[in-house]
Coordinates of C-alpha atoms in Angstrom, one line a residue:
Chain X
M1 CA 29.4 121.8 -78.2
N2 CA 30.1 124.7 -75.8
A3 CA 32.7 127.4 -76.7
D4 CA 35.3 126.2 -74.2
D5 CA 35.2 122.7 -75.6
R6 CA 35.3 124.0 -79.1
D7 CA 38.7 125.7 -78.5
L8 CA 40.1 122.5 -76.9
L9 CA 38.7 120.2 -79.6
H10 CA 39.9 122.1 -82.6
V11 CA 42.2 120.1 -84.9
E12 CA 44.1 121.0 -88.1
F13 CA 44.0 118.0 -90.4
C14 CA 45.8 118.2 -93.7
G15 CA 45.4 122.0 -93.5
M16 CA 41.7 121.8 -92.9
P17 CA 40.2 123.2 -89.7
F18 CA 38.1 120.6 -87.9
D19 CA 35.9 121.8 -85.0
S20 CA 36.2 118.4 -83.4
P21 CA 38.5 115.4 -83.9
I22 CA 35.5 113.3 -84.8
V23 CA 35.1 112.2 -88.5
L24 CA 32.0 110.4 -89.4
L25 CA 33.0 107.5 -91.6
S26 CA 32.2 106.7 -95.2
G27 CA 29.4 104.2 -95.6
C28 CA 27.8 105.0 -92.3
V29 CA 26.3 108.4 -92.9
G30 CA 25.1 108.3 -96.5
F31 CA 25.8 111.6 -98.3
G32 CA 26.0 113.8 -95.3
E33 CA 22.4 114.7 -94.4
E34 CA 21.1 111.3 -93.3
Y35 CA 21.8 111.6 -89.6
T36 CA 20.4 115.1 -89.3
R37 CA 17.0 113.3 -89.4
V38 CA 17.7 112.6 -85.7
A39 CA 16.5 115.3 -83.5
G40 CA 19.5 116.6 -81.4
F41 CA 22.1 115.5 -84.0
S42 CA 24.1 118.2 -85.7
N43 CA 26.7 117.9 -88.4
S44 CA 28.5 120.8 -86.6
E45 CA 29.3 118.4 -83.7
V46 CA 31.9 116.7 -85.9
G47 CA 35.1 117.8 -87.6
A48 CA 34.3 116.2 -91.0
I49 CA 32.0 113.8 -92.7
C50 CA 33.2 111.2 -95.3
L51 CA 30.6 110.7 -97.9
K52 CA 29.5 107.4 -99.2
G53 CA 32.0 105.6 -101.5
T54 CA 31.5 107.0 -105.0
T55 CA 32.5 105.5 -108.4
G56 CA 32.5 106.8 -112.0
E57 CA 29.1 105.3 -112.9
N58 CA 26.2 104.6 -110.6
R59 CA 26.2 101.2 -108.9
L60 CA 23.4 99.1 -107.4
G61 CA 25.6 97.4 -104.9
N62 CA 25.2 93.9 -103.5
Q63 CA 22.1 91.8 -102.9
P64 CA 20.6 91.7 -99.4
H65 CA 21.1 90.8 -96.7
R66 CA 23.8 93.5 -96.4
V67 CA 24.2 93.9 -92.6
Y68 CA 24.3 91.5 -89.7
E69 CA 25.1 91.9 -86.0
T70 CA 28.0 89.8 -84.7
P71 CA 29.5 89.7 -81.2
G72 CA 31.0 93.1 -80.5
G73 CA 30.3 94.4 -84.0
M74 CA 28.6 93.9 -87.3
L75 CA 29.3 92.7 -90.8
N76 CA 28.3 94.8 -93.8
S77 CA 28.5 94.2 -97.5
I78 CA 26.9 97.1 -99.3
G79 CA 29.0 96.9 -102.4
L80 CA 29.6 100.6 -103.1
Q81 CA 26.0 101.4 -104.0
N82 CA 26.1 105.0 -105.2
P83 CA 24.6 107.3 -107.9
G84 CA 27.9 108.1 -109.6
A85 CA 30.3 111.0 -109.1
R86 CA 28.7 113.3 -111.6
Y87 CA 25.3 113.0 -109.8
V88 CA 26.9 113.5 -106.4
V89 CA 28.7 116.7 -107.5
D90 CA 25.7 118.1 -109.4
N91 CA 22.8 117.1 -107.2
I92 CA 24.0 116.3 -103.7
L93 CA 26.9 118.6 -102.9
P94 CA 24.8 121.8 -103.6
K95 CA 22.4 120.7 -100.9
L96 CA 25.0 120.2 -98.2
D97 CA 25.7 123.0 -95.6
F98 CA 29.5 123.5 -95.7
S99 CA 29.3 126.0 -92.9
E100 CA 28.5 123.2 -90.5
T101 CA 31.4 120.8 -91.1
R102 CA 33.9 119.7 -93.7
F103 CA 32.8 117.2 -96.3
I104 CA 35.2 114.6 -97.7
A105 CA 34.5 112.6 -100.9
N106 CA 35.3 108.9 -100.7
V107 CA 36.7 108.0 -104.1
S108 CA 36.4 104.4 -105.3
G109 CA 36.8 102.5 -108.5
S110 CA 37.6 99.3 -110.4
T111 CA 40.6 100.7 -112.4
V112 CA 43.2 103.3 -111.8
E113 CA 41.6 105.3 -114.6
E114 CA 38.3 105.3 -112.8
Y115 CA 39.9 106.5 -109.5
V116 CA 41.4 109.4 -111.5
E117 CA 38.2 110.2 -113.3
V118 CA 36.2 110.3 -110.1
T119 CA 38.9 112.4 -108.4
R120 CA 38.8 114.9 -111.2
I121 CA 35.1 115.3 -111.0
F122 CA 35.3 116.0 -107.2
D123 CA 38.4 118.2 -107.7
D124 CA 36.2 120.5 -109.7
S125 CA 33.7 120.9 -106.8
N126 CA 33.5 122.5 -103.4
I127 CA 34.3 119.2 -101.6
D128 CA 36.9 119.8 -98.9
A129 CA 39.1 116.7 -99.4
I130 CA 39.4 113.4 -101.1
E131 CA 39.5 110.1 -99.3
L132 CA 41.0 107.4 -101.5
N133 CA 39.2 104.1 -100.8
I134 CA 41.7 101.4 -101.8
S135 CA 40.4 99.1 -99.1
C136 CA 36.8 98.3 -99.7
P137 CA 36.4 94.6 -99.0
N138 CA 33.0 94.3 -100.7
V139 CA 33.7 94.7 -104.4
K140 CA 35.3 92.2 -106.7
E141 CA 37.6 94.7 -108.5
G142 CA 39.4 97.7 -107.2
G143 CA 39.0 98.4 -103.5
A144 CA 41.1 96.1 -101.3
A145 CA 42.5 94.4 -104.4
F146 CA 44.5 97.6 -104.9
G147 CA 45.0 98.4 -101.2
N148 CA 46.5 95.1 -100.2
D149 CA 49.3 95.3 -102.8
P150 CA 51.8 98.2 -101.9
D151 CA 52.8 98.5 -105.6
M152 CA 49.2 99.0 -106.7
S153 CA 48.5 101.3 -103.8
A154 CA 51.4 103.5 -104.8
R155 CA 50.2 103.5 -108.4
V156 CA 46.7 104.6 -107.5
V157 CA 47.9 107.2 -105.0
A158 CA 50.3 108.7 -107.5
A159 CA 47.7 108.8 -110.3
V160 CA 45.1 110.4 -108.1
R161 CA 47.6 112.8 -106.6
A162 CA 48.3 114.2 -110.1
A163 CA 44.5 114.7 -110.5
T164 CA 43.8 116.9 -107.5
R165 CA 45.2 119.7 -105.4
K166 CA 42.7 119.0 -102.6
P167 CA 43.9 117.2 -99.5
L168 CA 44.3 113.5 -100.3
I169 CA 43.6 110.9 -97.5
T170 CA 44.4 107.3 -98.2
K171 CA 42.2 104.7 -96.4
L172 CA 44.2 101.7 -95.6
S173 CA 43.1 98.1 -95.3
P174 CA 43.9 95.9 -92.3
N175 CA 43.7 92.9 -94.5
Q176 CA 47.4 93.0 -95.6
T177 CA 50.7 91.7 -94.5
D178 CA 52.6 95.0 -93.8
I179 CA 50.5 98.1 -93.4
A180 CA 53.5 100.2 -92.5
E181 CA 55.3 99.4 -95.7
N182 CA 52.1 100.2 -97.7
A183 CA 51.8 103.5 -95.8
R184 CA 55.4 104.4 -96.6
R185 CA 54.8 103.7 -100.3
C186 CA 51.6 105.9 -100.2
I187 CA 53.6 108.7 -98.6
E188 CA 56.2 108.5 -101.4
S189 CA 53.4 108.7 -103.9
G190 CA 52.0 111.9 -102.4
T191 CA 49.2 111.1 -99.9
D192 CA 48.6 113.9 -97.4
G193 CA 46.9 111.8 -94.8
F194 CA 45.7 108.3 -93.8
A195 CA 42.5 106.8 -92.6
V196 CA 43.4 103.6 -90.6
I197 CA 41.6 101.1 -90.8
N198 CA 38.8 99.9 -93.1
T199 CA 36.9 96.8 -92.1
L200 CA 38.3 93.3 -91.6
M201 CA 36.9 90.7 -93.9
G202 CA 34.5 88.2 -92.3
M203 CA 31.5 85.8 -92.7
A204 CA 28.4 84.8 -90.8
I205 CA 26.6 81.5 -91.5
D206 CA 23.0 80.4 -91.1
I207 CA 23.3 76.8 -89.9
E208 CA 19.8 75.8 -90.8
Q209 CA 20.2 76.9 -94.5
R210 CA 24.0 76.1 -94.4
A211 CA 24.5 79.3 -96.3
P212 CA 26.2 82.6 -95.6
I213 CA 23.8 85.2 -94.1
L214 CA 25.1 88.1 -96.3
G215 CA 24.0 88.2 -99.9
N216 CA 27.6 88.7 -100.9
N217 CA 28.7 85.7 -98.8
Q218 CA 31.3 87.8 -97.0
G219 CA 31.5 91.3 -95.6
G220 CA 33.5 93.8 -93.6
L221 CA 33.6 93.5 -89.8
S222 CA 33.4 96.8 -87.9
G223 CA 32.6 97.8 -84.3
P224 CA 34.3 97.3 -80.9
A225 CA 35.5 93.8 -81.9
I226 CA 38.1 95.3 -84.3
K227 CA 39.3 98.1 -82.0
P228 CA 42.5 96.4 -80.8
V229 CA 43.4 95.6 -84.4
A230 CA 42.7 99.2 -85.5
L231 CA 44.8 100.6 -82.6
L232 CA 47.8 98.5 -83.5
K233 CA 47.5 99.4 -87.2
T234 CA 47.2 103.1 -86.2
H235 CA 50.3 102.9 -84.1
Q236 CA 52.2 101.1 -86.9
V237 CA 51.2 103.6 -89.5
H238 CA 52.0 106.5 -87.2
Q239 CA 55.6 105.2 -86.8
V240 CA 56.1 105.8 -90.5
A241 CA 53.8 108.8 -91.0
R242 CA 55.0 111.0 -88.1
K243 CA 58.5 111.4 -89.7
H244 CA 56.7 113.1 -92.7
G245 CA 54.2 115.0 -90.7
I246 CA 51.3 113.0 -92.2
P247 CA 48.2 112.9 -90.0
I248 CA 46.0 109.9 -89.4
I249 CA 42.3 109.4 -88.9
G250 CA 42.2 106.5 -86.4
Q251 CA 39.1 104.4 -86.8
G252 CA 37.7 101.0 -85.9
G253 CA 35.3 100.4 -83.0
V254 CA 35.3 103.8 -81.4
T255 CA 32.1 104.0 -79.2
N256 CA 33.1 106.5 -76.5
A257 CA 35.6 109.2 -75.5
N258 CA 38.1 106.7 -74.0
D259 CA 38.2 104.8 -77.3
A260 CA 38.9 108.0 -79.1
L261 CA 41.6 109.0 -76.7
E262 CA 43.3 105.6 -77.2
F263 CA 43.5 106.2 -80.9
I264 CA 44.8 109.8 -80.4
I265 CA 47.5 108.5 -78.0
A266 CA 48.4 105.8 -80.6
G267 CA 49.0 108.4 -83.2
A268 CA 45.7 109.6 -84.7
S269 CA 45.1 113.3 -85.1
A270 CA 41.4 112.7 -85.7
V271 CA 39.1 109.8 -84.9
G272 CA 36.5 108.0 -87.0
V273 CA 33.1 107.1 -85.7
G274 CA 30.9 104.7 -87.7
T275 CA 29.2 101.7 -86.2
A276 CA 28.8 103.5 -82.8
L277 CA 26.2 105.8 -84.5
F278 CA 24.1 102.8 -85.1
Y279 CA 24.2 102.0 -81.4
D280 CA 23.6 105.7 -80.4
P281 CA 23.0 108.3 -83.0
L282 CA 23.8 111.0 -80.4
V283 CA 27.1 109.5 -79.4
C284 CA 29.3 112.4 -80.8
E285 CA 28.3 114.8 -78.2
S286 CA 29.5 112.6 -75.4
I287 CA 32.7 111.7 -77.2
N288 CA 33.4 115.4 -77.7
S289 CA 32.8 116.3 -74.1
G290 CA 34.7 113.3 -72.8
I291 CA 37.8 114.2 -74.8
A292 CA 37.6 117.8 -73.6
D293 CA 37.3 116.7 -70.0
Y294 CA 40.3 114.5 -70.4
L295 CA 42.4 117.3 -71.9
R296 CA 41.5 119.6 -69.0
R297 CA 42.2 116.9 -66.5
H298 CA 45.7 116.4 -68.0
Q299 CA 46.2 120.1 -68.4
L300 CA 46.6 119.9 -72.2
S301 CA 45.5 122.8 -74.3
S302 CA 45.0 120.9 -77.5
I303 CA 44.5 117.5 -79.0
A304 CA 47.7 117.9 -81.0
Q305 CA 49.6 117.7 -77.7
L306 CA 48.3 114.2 -77.1
V307 CA 48.8 112.8 -80.6
G308 CA 51.2 109.9 -80.6
T309 CA 52.2 110.2 -77.0
L310 CA 52.1 106.5 -76.5
E311 CA 55.0 105.3 -74.3
L312 CA 55.9 101.8 -75.2
N313 CA 57.1 99.3 -72.6
S314 CA 60.9 98.7 -72.7
A315 CA 62.4 98.6 -76.2
I316 CA 59.9 96.2 -77.7
S317 CA 58.0 97.8 -80.6
A318 CA 54.4 96.8 -80.8
C319 CA 55.2 95.8 -84.4
D320 CA 57.3 93.0 -83.0
V321 CA 54.9 91.6 -80.5
C322 CA 54.6 87.9 -81.0
V323 CA 52.5 85.2 -79.4
E324 CA 54.9 82.4 -79.9
Chain Z
M1 CA 21.3 127.5 -95.7
S2 CA 18.2 127.4 -93.5
N3 CA 16.6 124.3 -92.0
E4 CA 13.3 125.3 -93.9
S5 CA 15.0 123.8 -96.9
K6 CA 15.7 120.6 -95.0
P7 CA 12.4 119.3 -93.8
H8 CA 13.8 115.9 -93.0
R9 CA 15.9 117.3 -90.2
G10 CA 14.9 116.5 -86.6
T11 CA 12.0 114.1 -87.6
I12 CA 13.3 111.1 -85.7
H13 CA 13.4 111.3 -81.9
V14 CA 15.6 109.3 -79.5
E15 CA 13.6 108.7 -76.4
S16 CA 14.2 106.8 -73.2
A17 CA 11.0 104.9 -73.4
K18 CA 9.6 103.5 -70.2
I19 CA 7.8 100.1 -70.5
L20 CA 4.2 100.7 -69.4
S21 CA 3.1 97.1 -70.0
H22 CA 4.4 94.0 -71.7
E23 CA 1.9 91.3 -72.3
R24 CA 2.7 87.8 -73.5
F25 CA 0.5 85.9 -76.0
P26 CA 0.7 82.3 -77.2
G27 CA 3.2 81.6 -80.0
D28 CA 6.0 83.7 -78.4
Q29 CA 4.1 86.9 -79.2
F30 CA 4.2 90.1 -77.1
V31 CA 2.4 93.4 -77.0
L32 CA 4.7 96.1 -75.7
R33 CA 3.5 99.5 -74.6
V34 CA 6.1 102.2 -73.9
A35 CA 5.9 105.9 -73.0
A36 CA 7.4 107.8 -75.9
P37 CA 5.5 111.1 -76.4
E38 CA 7.5 112.5 -79.3
C39 CA 7.1 109.3 -81.3
A40 CA 3.5 109.0 -80.3
A41 CA 2.8 112.5 -81.5
K42 CA 4.3 112.1 -84.9
A43 CA 3.9 108.5 -85.9
L44 CA 1.7 107.5 -88.9
P45 CA 0.5 104.1 -90.1
G46 CA 3.5 102.3 -91.5
S47 CA 6.0 104.2 -89.2
F48 CA 8.3 102.0 -87.3
V49 CA 10.7 102.4 -84.3
H50 CA 14.3 101.3 -83.9
L51 CA 15.0 100.1 -80.4
R52 CA 17.8 98.9 -78.2
T53 CA 16.2 95.6 -77.0
D54 CA 18.8 95.0 -74.3
P55 CA 21.9 96.8 -73.0
M56 CA 24.0 93.7 -73.9
L57 CA 23.0 93.8 -77.5
R58 CA 24.2 97.0 -79.1
M59 CA 22.6 97.0 -82.5
R60 CA 19.0 98.2 -82.5
R61 CA 16.0 96.2 -83.9
P62 CA 13.2 97.7 -86.0
L63 CA 9.6 97.1 -84.8
S64 CA 6.5 98.3 -86.5
I65 CA 4.0 100.4 -84.6
M66 CA 0.6 99.0 -83.8
R67 CA -1.1 101.9 -82.0
V68 CA -0.2 105.3 -80.6
S69 CA -1.9 107.8 -78.3
A70 CA -0.7 111.3 -79.0
T71 CA -2.6 112.6 -76.0
E72 CA -1.4 110.0 -73.6
G73 CA 2.1 109.7 -75.2
W74 CA 2.3 105.9 -75.5
V75 CA 3.3 103.6 -78.4
D76 CA 2.2 100.0 -78.8
M77 CA 4.1 97.3 -80.7
L78 CA 3.3 93.7 -81.3
Y79 CA 6.3 91.4 -82.0
K80 CA 7.1 87.7 -82.1
V81 CA 10.3 86.3 -80.8
V82 CA 12.4 85.4 -83.8
G83 CA 16.0 85.9 -82.8
E84 CA 18.3 87.1 -80.1
G85 CA 17.1 90.7 -80.1
T86 CA 13.5 89.9 -79.7
R87 CA 14.3 87.1 -77.2
L88 CA 16.1 89.6 -75.0
L89 CA 13.3 92.2 -75.5
S90 CA 10.7 89.7 -74.3
A91 CA 12.5 89.5 -70.9
R92 CA 12.3 93.2 -70.3
Q93 CA 9.9 94.2 -67.5
E94 CA 7.4 96.9 -66.9
G95 CA 9.1 100.0 -65.5
E96 CA 12.4 99.4 -67.3
T97 CA 13.4 101.8 -70.1
L98 CA 14.4 101.2 -73.7
S99 CA 16.3 103.6 -76.0
M100 CA 13.9 104.0 -78.9
M101 CA 14.3 106.0 -82.1
G102 CA 11.1 106.9 -84.0
P103 CA 9.0 107.5 -85.8
I104 CA 10.8 106.3 -88.9
G105 CA 9.8 105.8 -92.5
K106 CA 7.3 106.7 -95.2
P107 CA 3.8 105.8 -94.1
F108 CA 0.9 104.2 -95.9
V109 CA -1.2 106.8 -97.8
A110 CA -4.9 106.1 -98.3
H111 CA -6.8 107.9 -101.0
P112 CA -10.3 109.3 -100.4
E113 CA -11.4 108.4 -103.9
R114 CA -10.8 104.7 -103.0
P115 CA -12.7 104.5 -99.6
R116 CA -12.9 100.7 -99.7
A117 CA -9.5 100.1 -98.1
L118 CA -8.5 96.4 -98.0
L119 CA -6.0 95.9 -95.2
L120 CA -4.1 92.6 -95.2
G121 CA -1.9 91.8 -92.2
G122 CA 0.0 88.5 -91.8
G123 CA 1.7 87.5 -88.5
V124 CA 3.8 90.3 -87.3
G125 CA 2.5 92.3 -90.3
I126 CA -0.7 92.8 -88.3
P127 CA 0.4 95.8 -86.3
P128 CA 0.6 98.4 -89.1
M129 CA -2.8 97.3 -90.3
V130 CA -4.3 98.0 -86.9
F131 CA -2.7 101.4 -86.9
L132 CA -4.0 102.1 -90.4
A133 CA -7.5 101.0 -89.6
E134 CA -7.6 103.2 -86.5
H135 CA -6.2 106.1 -88.6
L136 CA -8.8 105.6 -91.4
R137 CA -11.6 105.5 -88.8
R138 CA -10.4 108.8 -87.3
T139 CA -9.9 110.4 -90.8
G140 CA -13.5 109.4 -91.7
G141 CA -14.9 108.7 -95.2
F142 CA -13.3 105.2 -95.4
D143 CA -15.0 101.8 -95.2
P144 CA -12.1 99.5 -94.5
L145 CA -12.0 95.7 -94.4
V146 CA -9.2 94.3 -92.3
L147 CA -8.1 90.7 -93.0
M148 CA -5.5 89.1 -90.7
G149 CA -3.6 85.9 -91.1
S150 CA -1.6 83.9 -88.6
E151 CA -0.2 80.4 -88.2
V152 CA 0.2 80.8 -84.4
P153 CA -2.8 81.7 -82.2
F154 CA -3.9 85.3 -82.8
P155 CA -2.6 87.7 -80.2
F156 CA -6.1 88.5 -79.1
R157 CA -9.3 86.6 -78.2
A158 CA -11.3 86.6 -81.4
R159 CA -15.1 87.3 -81.2
P160 CA -17.9 86.7 -83.6
S161 CA -18.4 89.6 -85.9
E162 CA -21.6 91.6 -86.0
I163 CA -20.5 93.2 -89.3
I164 CA -21.5 91.5 -92.6
V165 CA -18.8 91.1 -95.1
P166 CA -19.8 90.1 -98.7
G167 CA -18.2 87.1 -100.2
V168 CA -16.9 85.6 -97.0
P169 CA -17.8 81.9 -96.7
D170 CA -20.4 80.9 -94.1
G171 CA -19.1 80.3 -90.7
V172 CA -16.1 82.6 -91.1
I173 CA -17.2 85.0 -88.3
A174 CA -14.1 85.4 -86.1
A175 CA -13.0 89.0 -85.9
M176 CA -10.6 91.2 -83.9
P177 CA -12.5 92.7 -80.9
L178 CA -10.7 96.0 -81.3
M179 CA -12.0 96.3 -84.9
E180 CA -15.6 95.4 -83.8
D181 CA -15.4 98.1 -81.1
W182 CA -14.4 100.5 -83.9
N183 CA -17.2 99.2 -86.1
I184 CA -14.6 98.2 -88.7
A185 CA -15.2 94.9 -90.6
S186 CA -12.5 92.3 -90.0
R187 CA -12.0 88.6 -90.6
L188 CA -9.2 86.1 -89.8
A189 CA -7.4 83.5 -91.9
S190 CA -5.2 80.6 -91.0
L191 CA -4.3 77.1 -92.1
Q192 CA -4.5 75.9 -88.5
G193 CA -8.2 75.3 -88.3
Y194 CA -9.1 77.8 -85.6
P195 CA -12.9 78.1 -85.0
G196 CA -14.6 80.8 -87.0
V197 CA -11.4 81.5 -88.9
F198 CA -11.1 81.1 -92.7
E199 CA -9.1 78.0 -93.5
G200 CA -6.8 79.1 -96.2
Y201 CA -4.6 82.0 -97.3
I202 CA -5.5 85.5 -96.5
T203 CA -5.3 86.4 -100.2
D204 CA -7.9 83.7 -101.0
L205 CA -10.3 85.4 -98.5
A206 CA -9.5 88.8 -100.0
R207 CA -10.2 87.4 -103.5
A208 CA -13.6 86.1 -102.4
W209 CA -14.5 89.5 -101.1
L210 CA -13.3 91.3 -104.2
K211 CA -15.3 88.9 -106.4
A212 CA -18.4 89.7 -104.4
L213 CA -18.1 93.4 -105.1
S214 CA -19.7 95.1 -108.2
E215 CA -17.3 96.4 -110.8
E216 CA -18.0 99.9 -109.7
Q217 CA -17.4 99.0 -106.0
R218 CA -14.0 97.5 -107.0
T219 CA -12.9 100.7 -108.5
Q220 CA -13.1 102.1 -105.0
V221 CA -10.7 99.5 -103.6
E222 CA -7.0 100.1 -102.6
I223 CA -5.0 97.4 -101.0
F224 CA -2.5 97.8 -98.1
A225 CA -0.5 94.9 -96.9
C226 CA 2.2 93.9 -94.4
G227 CA 3.4 90.4 -93.7
P228 CA 5.8 87.6 -94.8
H229 CA 7.3 87.9 -98.3
P230 CA 5.3 85.1 -99.9
M231 CA 2.1 86.7 -98.6
L232 CA 3.1 90.1 -100.1
A233 CA 4.0 88.5 -103.4
A234 CA 0.6 86.8 -103.5
T235 CA -1.0 90.2 -102.5
A236 CA 0.8 91.9 -105.4
M237 CA -0.5 89.3 -107.8
L238 CA -4.0 89.7 -106.5
A239 CA -3.8 93.5 -107.0
R240 CA -2.7 92.9 -110.5
E241 CA -5.5 90.4 -111.2
F242 CA -8.0 93.1 -110.2
S243 CA -6.1 96.1 -111.5
L244 CA -6.0 97.6 -108.0
P245 CA -3.4 99.9 -106.5
C246 CA -1.4 98.2 -103.7
Q247 CA 1.0 99.4 -101.1
V248 CA 3.2 97.0 -99.2
S249 CA 5.3 97.4 -96.1
L250 CA 8.6 95.6 -96.2
E251 CA 11.3 94.6 -93.7
E252 CA 15.0 93.8 -94.0
F253 CA 18.0 93.5 -91.7
M254 CA 18.7 97.1 -90.6
A255 CA 21.6 98.9 -89.1
C256 CA 21.2 102.7 -88.9
A257 CA 17.5 103.1 -89.7
V258 CA 18.1 106.7 -90.8
G259 CA 19.2 106.1 -94.4
G260 CA 23.0 106.3 -93.7
C261 CA 24.2 102.8 -94.3
A262 CA 22.2 101.5 -97.2
G263 CA 22.1 98.2 -95.4
C264 CA 18.4 97.5 -95.6
V265 CA 17.8 97.9 -99.3
V266 CA 15.2 96.2 -101.5
E267 CA 15.4 96.1 -105.3
V268 CA 12.6 98.1 -107.0
Q269 CA 11.8 98.7 -110.6
E270 CA 11.7 102.4 -111.4
D271 CA 10.9 104.1 -114.7
N272 CA 14.5 104.2 -115.7
G273 CA 15.4 100.6 -114.5
P274 CA 16.2 98.7 -111.4
A275 CA 17.2 100.6 -108.2
M276 CA 18.1 99.6 -104.6
R277 CA 15.9 101.5 -102.2
R278 CA 16.4 101.8 -98.4
V279 CA 13.5 100.1 -96.5
C280 CA 14.1 102.5 -93.5
V281 CA 13.6 105.9 -95.2
D282 CA 12.6 105.3 -98.8
G283 CA 10.1 102.8 -97.3
P284 CA 9.1 100.8 -95.5
V285 CA 6.0 101.3 -97.6
F286 CA 6.4 100.7 -101.3
D287 CA 4.2 100.5 -104.4
A288 CA 3.7 96.7 -104.7
S289 CA 3.9 96.8 -108.5
R290 CA 7.5 98.2 -108.2
V291 CA 8.7 95.5 -105.9
F292 CA 6.9 92.4 -107.2
V293 CA 7.4 92.6 -110.9

């Protein structure tokens, strides 16, 4: 990233300085060092990295197959494989280079108590922020079971809020009736930011075996196929969150600068990149430069000036759009 | 923190790999040669690449490496059309380019104290065995035997071997020409009744050879295998039967290929219990006794 771009791409997110609006998404980049295996890739190209979902105890995760390409995207069902929060804090965080980017823990659990326990462990570390994963579709307990119920979401957020003073970002599920209402409840309970959205639940079938391809039968759909859904959800959450100055990481199918700009215009202050890394591990560089070019072309001096600048047609809210 | 403490960094290269040749063999098999100097310079036997088979298909596909030339900067792969990715790849022409990441993964490690390396390759598991055989020949001090199995015609014209292999039934003389050129013993196995080819499983042929060795000779054997899961399971049993160390190369559906997504895991038994290990960066080569328990 050149110095001119760096000035333009700077973002403040929940009080954290990001060198770029790009956030690498939990579950796509392991525990922060994995993509640095690729020559030419640098963690300093991105504003923040969300670490793999972490629970109280280590988890083996789901049986293979765990990933499968689908039209315009992919299904995954990893099942929160992780070595447990204590191990992450004691053995992984000390090896990360915090001068390169911000690192965000992704806190997961089966019970409210587990979310709190994991949050406390990370609170007592040098992690930059906590992302609350109440939307993982690939575990039987916790995850989306909490995130799809506004009452439960509010309970988890309130309990975790009381356990940390670090920035708290709540990752919302698209698999629910009213994401805006859920967002409102999470704000009341003390969230500092949102990540919108997690994956959509889906399935792939092997017609010869007449069996699901994924070991867990179902999984989360990501990639360009879900981008329109993610954009609408980002817009809907922004309608609620902007009144409270709560920022959003918009995510779902971002593969290039134009996609990222759509999310920013819809209301995202930062933009998540996940599946696109699997297509092109060096994609962040071109997203950064594409965003910077757009800002220059539109004579904008910061990303903040572009956030939520969507101008809706007439008086119809996108929330009311109906196909009937 | 300096990069000296992070030796993993920058080890996988993304190259725009020009197709130098793309040869079709019976049974929907193809040998693809691409120009990829970074990968060619650093790949080791067992390494694989992750490539974009077609612009229309965005996820990459992992392919094992069969041969490299560090000096000429090319990488050879042998693959069989098994799905959409490899079907699209098979249509790519000489002169086109493919986005290719590599080399990836932990390689096979042969031990000089066990110079009688027994290499077993089944179907599209043949390529890493060719790579390993060539590597052992260059390293020197090894006396490998390469056994290859296939249920479709072999992707080369077999020729009668001039190298004697103990324990091999009379008439089983078909060998891979490349191995003959390298003066490395090889034999073929199939259930299809091809001339000069052992009619049976590759592991049965391996067992016949092991039985023909003296006890002392057997202590110098190490097994390396790549192929379909049942073949690897049978290989692991064979290794146990003769108390031999055995390394197997595995495959699994893969997304990132750099260790980021944990999508390609295999369950292994470690000292403190079961664990899920990533085929891409923890493997693809594993100790067989940890995988097939």
